[in-house]
mmCIF file of C-alpha atoms in Angstrom:
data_model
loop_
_atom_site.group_PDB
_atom_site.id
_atom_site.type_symbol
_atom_site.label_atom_id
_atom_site.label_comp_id
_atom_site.label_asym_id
_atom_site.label_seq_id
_atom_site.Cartn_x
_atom_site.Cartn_y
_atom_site.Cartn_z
ATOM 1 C CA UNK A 8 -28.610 6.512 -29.853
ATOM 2 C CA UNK A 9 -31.846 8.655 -29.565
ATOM 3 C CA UNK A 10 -33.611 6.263 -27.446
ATOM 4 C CA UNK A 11 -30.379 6.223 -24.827
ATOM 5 C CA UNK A 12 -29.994 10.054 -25.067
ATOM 6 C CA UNK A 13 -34.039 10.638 -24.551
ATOM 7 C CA UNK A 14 -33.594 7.767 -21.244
ATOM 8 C CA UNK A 15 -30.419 9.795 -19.720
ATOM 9 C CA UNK A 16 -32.747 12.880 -20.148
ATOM 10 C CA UNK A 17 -35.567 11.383 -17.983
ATOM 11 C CA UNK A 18 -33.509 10.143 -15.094
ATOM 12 C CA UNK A 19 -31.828 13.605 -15.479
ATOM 13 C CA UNK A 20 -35.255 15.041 -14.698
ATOM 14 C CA UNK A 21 -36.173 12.003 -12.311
ATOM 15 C CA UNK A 22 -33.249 13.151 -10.062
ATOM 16 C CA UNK A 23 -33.711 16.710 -10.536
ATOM 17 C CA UNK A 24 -37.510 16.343 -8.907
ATOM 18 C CA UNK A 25 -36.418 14.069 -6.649
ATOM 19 C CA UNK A 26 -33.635 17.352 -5.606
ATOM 20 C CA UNK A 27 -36.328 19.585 -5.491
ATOM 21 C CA UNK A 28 -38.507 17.035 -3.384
ATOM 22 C CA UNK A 29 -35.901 16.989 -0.654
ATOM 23 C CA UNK A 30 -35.547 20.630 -0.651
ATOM 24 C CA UNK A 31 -38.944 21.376 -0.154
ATOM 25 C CA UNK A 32 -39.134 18.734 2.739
ATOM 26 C CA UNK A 33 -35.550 20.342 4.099
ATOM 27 C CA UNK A 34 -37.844 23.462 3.768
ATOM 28 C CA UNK A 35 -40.424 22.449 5.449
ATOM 29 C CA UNK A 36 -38.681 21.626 8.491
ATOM 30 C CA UNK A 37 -36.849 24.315 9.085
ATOM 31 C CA UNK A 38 -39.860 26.142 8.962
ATOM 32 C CA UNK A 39 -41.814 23.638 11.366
ATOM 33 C CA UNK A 40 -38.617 24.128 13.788
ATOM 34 C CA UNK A 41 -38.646 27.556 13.236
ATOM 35 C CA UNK A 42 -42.439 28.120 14.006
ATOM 36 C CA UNK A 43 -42.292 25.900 17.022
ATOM 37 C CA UNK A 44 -39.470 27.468 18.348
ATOM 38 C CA UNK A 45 -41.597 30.775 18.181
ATOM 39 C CA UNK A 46 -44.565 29.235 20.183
ATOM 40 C CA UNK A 47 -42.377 27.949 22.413
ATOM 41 C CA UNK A 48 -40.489 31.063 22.678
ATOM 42 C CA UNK A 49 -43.733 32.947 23.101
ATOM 43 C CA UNK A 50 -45.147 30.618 25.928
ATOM 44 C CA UNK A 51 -42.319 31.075 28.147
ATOM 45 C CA UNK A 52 -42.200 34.445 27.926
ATOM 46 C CA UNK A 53 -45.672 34.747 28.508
ATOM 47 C CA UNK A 54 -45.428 32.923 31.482
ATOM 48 C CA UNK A 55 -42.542 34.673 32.625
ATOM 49 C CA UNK A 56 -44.711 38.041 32.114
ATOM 50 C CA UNK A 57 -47.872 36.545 34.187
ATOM 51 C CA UNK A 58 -44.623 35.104 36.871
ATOM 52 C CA UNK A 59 -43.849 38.374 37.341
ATOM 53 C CA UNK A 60 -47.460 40.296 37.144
ATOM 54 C CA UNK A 61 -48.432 37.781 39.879
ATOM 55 C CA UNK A 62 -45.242 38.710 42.051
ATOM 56 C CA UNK A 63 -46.306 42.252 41.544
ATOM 57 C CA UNK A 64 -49.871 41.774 43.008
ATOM 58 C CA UNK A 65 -49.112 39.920 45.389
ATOM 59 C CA UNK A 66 -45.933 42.462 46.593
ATOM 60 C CA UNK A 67 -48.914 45.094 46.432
ATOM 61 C CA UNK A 68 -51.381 43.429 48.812
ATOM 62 C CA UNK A 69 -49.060 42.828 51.149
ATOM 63 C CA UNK A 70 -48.155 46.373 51.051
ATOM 64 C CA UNK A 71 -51.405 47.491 51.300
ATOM 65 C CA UNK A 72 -52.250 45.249 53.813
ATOM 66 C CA UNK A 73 -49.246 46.863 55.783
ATOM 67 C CA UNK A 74 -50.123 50.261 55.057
ATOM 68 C CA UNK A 75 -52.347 51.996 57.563
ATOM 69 C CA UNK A 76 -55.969 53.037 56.109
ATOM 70 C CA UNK A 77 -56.317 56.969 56.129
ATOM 71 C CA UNK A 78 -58.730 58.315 59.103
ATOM 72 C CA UNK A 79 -59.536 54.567 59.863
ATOM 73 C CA UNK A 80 -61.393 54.552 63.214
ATOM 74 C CA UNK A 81 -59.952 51.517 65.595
ATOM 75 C CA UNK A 82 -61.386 49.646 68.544
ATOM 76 C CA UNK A 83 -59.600 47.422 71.192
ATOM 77 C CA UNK A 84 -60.450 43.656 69.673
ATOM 78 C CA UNK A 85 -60.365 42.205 73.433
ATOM 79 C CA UNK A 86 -62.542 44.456 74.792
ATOM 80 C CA UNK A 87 -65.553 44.349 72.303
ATOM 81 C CA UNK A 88 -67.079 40.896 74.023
ATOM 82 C CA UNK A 89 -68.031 38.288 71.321
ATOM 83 C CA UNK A 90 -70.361 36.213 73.671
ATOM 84 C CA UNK A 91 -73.419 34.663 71.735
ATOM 85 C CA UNK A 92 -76.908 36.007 72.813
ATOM 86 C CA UNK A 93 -80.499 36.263 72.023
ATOM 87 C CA UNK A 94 -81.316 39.397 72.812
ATOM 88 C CA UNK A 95 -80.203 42.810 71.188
ATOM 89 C CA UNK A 96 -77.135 44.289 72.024
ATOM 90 C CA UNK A 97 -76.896 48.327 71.993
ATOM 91 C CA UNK A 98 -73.084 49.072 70.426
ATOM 92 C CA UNK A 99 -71.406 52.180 71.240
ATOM 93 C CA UNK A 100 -70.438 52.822 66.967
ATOM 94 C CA UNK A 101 -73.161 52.326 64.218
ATOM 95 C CA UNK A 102 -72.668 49.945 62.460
ATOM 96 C CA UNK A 103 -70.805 47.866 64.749
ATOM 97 C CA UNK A 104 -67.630 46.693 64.385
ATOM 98 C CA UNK A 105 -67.734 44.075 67.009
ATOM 99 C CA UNK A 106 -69.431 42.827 70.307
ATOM 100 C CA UNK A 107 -71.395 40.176 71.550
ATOM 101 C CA UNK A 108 -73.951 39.103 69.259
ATOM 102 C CA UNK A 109 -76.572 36.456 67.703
ATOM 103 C CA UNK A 110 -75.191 32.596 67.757
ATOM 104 C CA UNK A 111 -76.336 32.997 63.818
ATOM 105 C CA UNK A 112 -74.542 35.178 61.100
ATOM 106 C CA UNK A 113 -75.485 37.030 58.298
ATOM 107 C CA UNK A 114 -74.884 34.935 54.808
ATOM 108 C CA UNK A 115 -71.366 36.860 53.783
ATOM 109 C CA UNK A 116 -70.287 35.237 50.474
ATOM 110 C CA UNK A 117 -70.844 38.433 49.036
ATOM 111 C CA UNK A 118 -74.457 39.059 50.009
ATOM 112 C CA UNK A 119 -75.987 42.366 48.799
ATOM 113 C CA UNK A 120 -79.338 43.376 51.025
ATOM 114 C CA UNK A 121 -81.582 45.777 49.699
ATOM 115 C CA UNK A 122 -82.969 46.363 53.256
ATOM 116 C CA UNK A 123 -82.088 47.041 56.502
ATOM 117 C CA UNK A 124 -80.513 43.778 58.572
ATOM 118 C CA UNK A 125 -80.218 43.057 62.219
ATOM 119 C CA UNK A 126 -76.643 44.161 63.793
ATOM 120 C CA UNK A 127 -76.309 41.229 65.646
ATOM 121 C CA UNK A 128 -76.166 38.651 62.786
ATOM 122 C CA UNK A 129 -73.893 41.271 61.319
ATOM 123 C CA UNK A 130 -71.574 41.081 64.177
ATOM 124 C CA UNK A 131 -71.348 37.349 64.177
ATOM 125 C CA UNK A 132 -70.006 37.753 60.082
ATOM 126 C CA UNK A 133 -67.603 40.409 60.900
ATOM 127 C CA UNK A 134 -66.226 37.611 63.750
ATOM 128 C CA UNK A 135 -65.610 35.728 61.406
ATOM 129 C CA UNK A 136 -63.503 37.818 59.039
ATOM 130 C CA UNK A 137 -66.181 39.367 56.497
ATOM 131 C CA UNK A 138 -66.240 43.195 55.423
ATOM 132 C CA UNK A 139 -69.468 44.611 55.954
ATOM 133 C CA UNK A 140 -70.265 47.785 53.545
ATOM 134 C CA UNK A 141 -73.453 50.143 54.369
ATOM 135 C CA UNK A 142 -74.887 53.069 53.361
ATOM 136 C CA UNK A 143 -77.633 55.501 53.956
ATOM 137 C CA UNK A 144 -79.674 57.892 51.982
ATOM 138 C CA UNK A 145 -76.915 60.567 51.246
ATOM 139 C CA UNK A 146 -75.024 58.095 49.105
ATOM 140 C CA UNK A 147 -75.420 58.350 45.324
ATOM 141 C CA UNK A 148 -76.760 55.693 43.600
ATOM 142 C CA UNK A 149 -74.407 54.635 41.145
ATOM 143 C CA UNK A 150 -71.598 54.537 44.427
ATOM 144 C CA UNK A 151 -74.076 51.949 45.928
ATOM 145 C CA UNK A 152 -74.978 49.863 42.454
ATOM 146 C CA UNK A 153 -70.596 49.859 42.025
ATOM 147 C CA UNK A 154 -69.938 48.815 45.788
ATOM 148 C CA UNK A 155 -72.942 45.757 45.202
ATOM 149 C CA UNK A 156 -71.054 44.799 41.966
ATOM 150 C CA UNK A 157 -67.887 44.566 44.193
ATOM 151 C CA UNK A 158 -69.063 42.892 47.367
ATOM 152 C CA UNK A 159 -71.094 40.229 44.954
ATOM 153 C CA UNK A 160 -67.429 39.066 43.706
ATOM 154 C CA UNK A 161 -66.373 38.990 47.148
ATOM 155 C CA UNK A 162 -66.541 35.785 49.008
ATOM 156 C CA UNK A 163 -66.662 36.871 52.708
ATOM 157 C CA UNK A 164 -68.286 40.352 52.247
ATOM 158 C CA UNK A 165 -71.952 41.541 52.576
ATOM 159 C CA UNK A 166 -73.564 44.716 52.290
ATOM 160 C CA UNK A 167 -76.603 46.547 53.042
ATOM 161 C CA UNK A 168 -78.603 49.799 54.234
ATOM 162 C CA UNK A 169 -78.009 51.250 57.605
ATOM 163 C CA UNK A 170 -80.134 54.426 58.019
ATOM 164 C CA UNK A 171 -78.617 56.146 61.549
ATOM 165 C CA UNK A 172 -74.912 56.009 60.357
ATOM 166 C CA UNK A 173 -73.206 59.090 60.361
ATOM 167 C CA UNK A 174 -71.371 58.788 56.698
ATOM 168 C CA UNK A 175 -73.105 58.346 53.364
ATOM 169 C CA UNK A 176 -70.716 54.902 52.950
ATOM 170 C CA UNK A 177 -68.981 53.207 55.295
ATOM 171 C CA UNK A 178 -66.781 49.841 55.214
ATOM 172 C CA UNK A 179 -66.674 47.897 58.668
ATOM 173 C CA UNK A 180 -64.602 44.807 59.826
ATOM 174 C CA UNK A 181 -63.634 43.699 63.370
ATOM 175 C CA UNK A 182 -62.396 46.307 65.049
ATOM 176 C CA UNK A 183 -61.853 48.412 62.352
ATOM 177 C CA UNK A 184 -63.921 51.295 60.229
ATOM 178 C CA UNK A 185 -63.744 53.988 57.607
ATOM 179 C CA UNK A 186 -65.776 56.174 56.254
ATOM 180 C CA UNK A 187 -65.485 56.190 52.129
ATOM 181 C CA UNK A 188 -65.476 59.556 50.130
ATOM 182 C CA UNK A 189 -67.031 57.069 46.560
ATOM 183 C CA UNK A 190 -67.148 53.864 45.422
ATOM 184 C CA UNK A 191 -63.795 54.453 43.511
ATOM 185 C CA UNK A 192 -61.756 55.894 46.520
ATOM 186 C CA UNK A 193 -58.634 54.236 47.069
ATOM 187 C CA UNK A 194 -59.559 53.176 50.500
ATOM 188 C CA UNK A 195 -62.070 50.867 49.097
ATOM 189 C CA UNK A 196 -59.822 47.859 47.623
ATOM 190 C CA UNK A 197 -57.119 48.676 50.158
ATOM 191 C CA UNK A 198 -59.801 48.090 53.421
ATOM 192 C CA UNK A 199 -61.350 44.782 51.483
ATOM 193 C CA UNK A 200 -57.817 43.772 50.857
ATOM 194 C CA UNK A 201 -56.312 44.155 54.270
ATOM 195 C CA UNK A 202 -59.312 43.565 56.306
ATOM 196 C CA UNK A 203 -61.257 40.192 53.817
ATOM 197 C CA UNK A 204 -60.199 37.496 56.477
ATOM 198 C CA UNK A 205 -57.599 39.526 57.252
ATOM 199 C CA UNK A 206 -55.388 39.247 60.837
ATOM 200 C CA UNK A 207 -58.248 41.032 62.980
ATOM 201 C CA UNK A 208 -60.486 37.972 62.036
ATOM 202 C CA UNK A 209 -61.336 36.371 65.909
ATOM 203 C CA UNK A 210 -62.187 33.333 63.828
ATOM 204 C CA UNK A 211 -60.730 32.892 60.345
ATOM 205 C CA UNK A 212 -62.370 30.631 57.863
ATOM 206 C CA UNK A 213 -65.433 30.307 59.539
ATOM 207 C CA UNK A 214 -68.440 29.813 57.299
ATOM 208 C CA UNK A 215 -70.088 32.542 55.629
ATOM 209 C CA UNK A 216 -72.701 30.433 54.371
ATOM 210 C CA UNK A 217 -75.605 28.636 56.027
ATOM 211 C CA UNK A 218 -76.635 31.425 58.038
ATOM 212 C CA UNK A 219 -79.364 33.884 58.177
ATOM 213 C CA UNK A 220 -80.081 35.692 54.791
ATOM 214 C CA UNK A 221 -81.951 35.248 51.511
ATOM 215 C CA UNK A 222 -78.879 33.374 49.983
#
């Protein structure tokens, strides 16, 4: 009688772990369910969020590519010659924003020169739809060292000294130039963003590389 009670009492037990076995496995599901349905959850709204952030940039380029730049200075494209040459060429703006000029351009994959280079190899990179910043000596130093750091992660930029021009910085493109107040004035990322291979370009996608330059 003992020995029958004492095996009804281990099966008892037997079953009971086997209970709590599946429990902890029904457990563990849910929560492997549960947690996957938070990553998951998670992933598409983060992708949603970058969607949207993406959208937003891109709806703000376009407007300030629309926009007009404040006291921009604007010359007739058609009538600024873009013939190649070998000699110099004296332009009626410093710098120039366009004209006929060397058969070789400046490197423009965001080239930063530390001295002076010639116009006309400047030219021929503005031709083909890089922004050209310059300064002179008025400008402070840390506006120059933050517009280097921003033409350097420019493809299709270049930058350099230019001692006769009238404002201490200055952003040129085809056509089309402002003087700058700082590094950080607004005008800044709205003239790179309109004006970086932007519809004044006489010949988009054109190399910026391979020229004349140190790089």
């Amino acid at each position: 009688m003992a020995s029958k009670t004492q095996s009804a009492q281990r099966k008892a037990r037997i079953e009971e772990m086997r209970r709590a076995e599946r429990a902890r496995e029904r457990r563990n599901r849910i929560i492997t369910i549960t947690a996957s349905a938070v990553v998951v959850g998670a992933l598409v709204a983060g992708g949603a969020y970058l969607l949207n952030k993406e959208s937003e940039q891109k709806e703000q380029k376009e407007a300030a590519a629309k926009a007009p730049v404040t006291d921009e200075k604007s010359w007739d494209a058609k009538k600024l010659g873009r013939n190649h040459v070998t000699e110099n060429v004296s332009y009626p703006m410093t710098p120039p924003v366009g004209g006929d000029h060397n058969q070789v351009w400046m490197n423009c994959e965001g080239d930063v020169y530390k001295d002076p280079i010639p116009n006309v190899n400047a030219v021929h990179s503005l031709e083909h739809g890089a922004v050209w910043v310059t300064y002179n000596e008025k400008a402070a130093a840390d506006d120059v060292k933050k517009l280097g750091e921003r033409v350097e992660k420019t493809p299709y930029s270049l930058m350099s000294p230019v001692k006769e021009q009238s404002g201490a910085l200055m952003l040129s493109a085809w056509g089309k130039q402002v003087t700058v107040d700082s590094a950080t004035d607004p005008r800044v990322e709205q003239f790179f963003t309109k004006y970086v291979q932007g519809s004044q370009t006489p010949e988009p996608g054109a190399a910026c590389t391979g020229g004349m330059g140190s790089q």
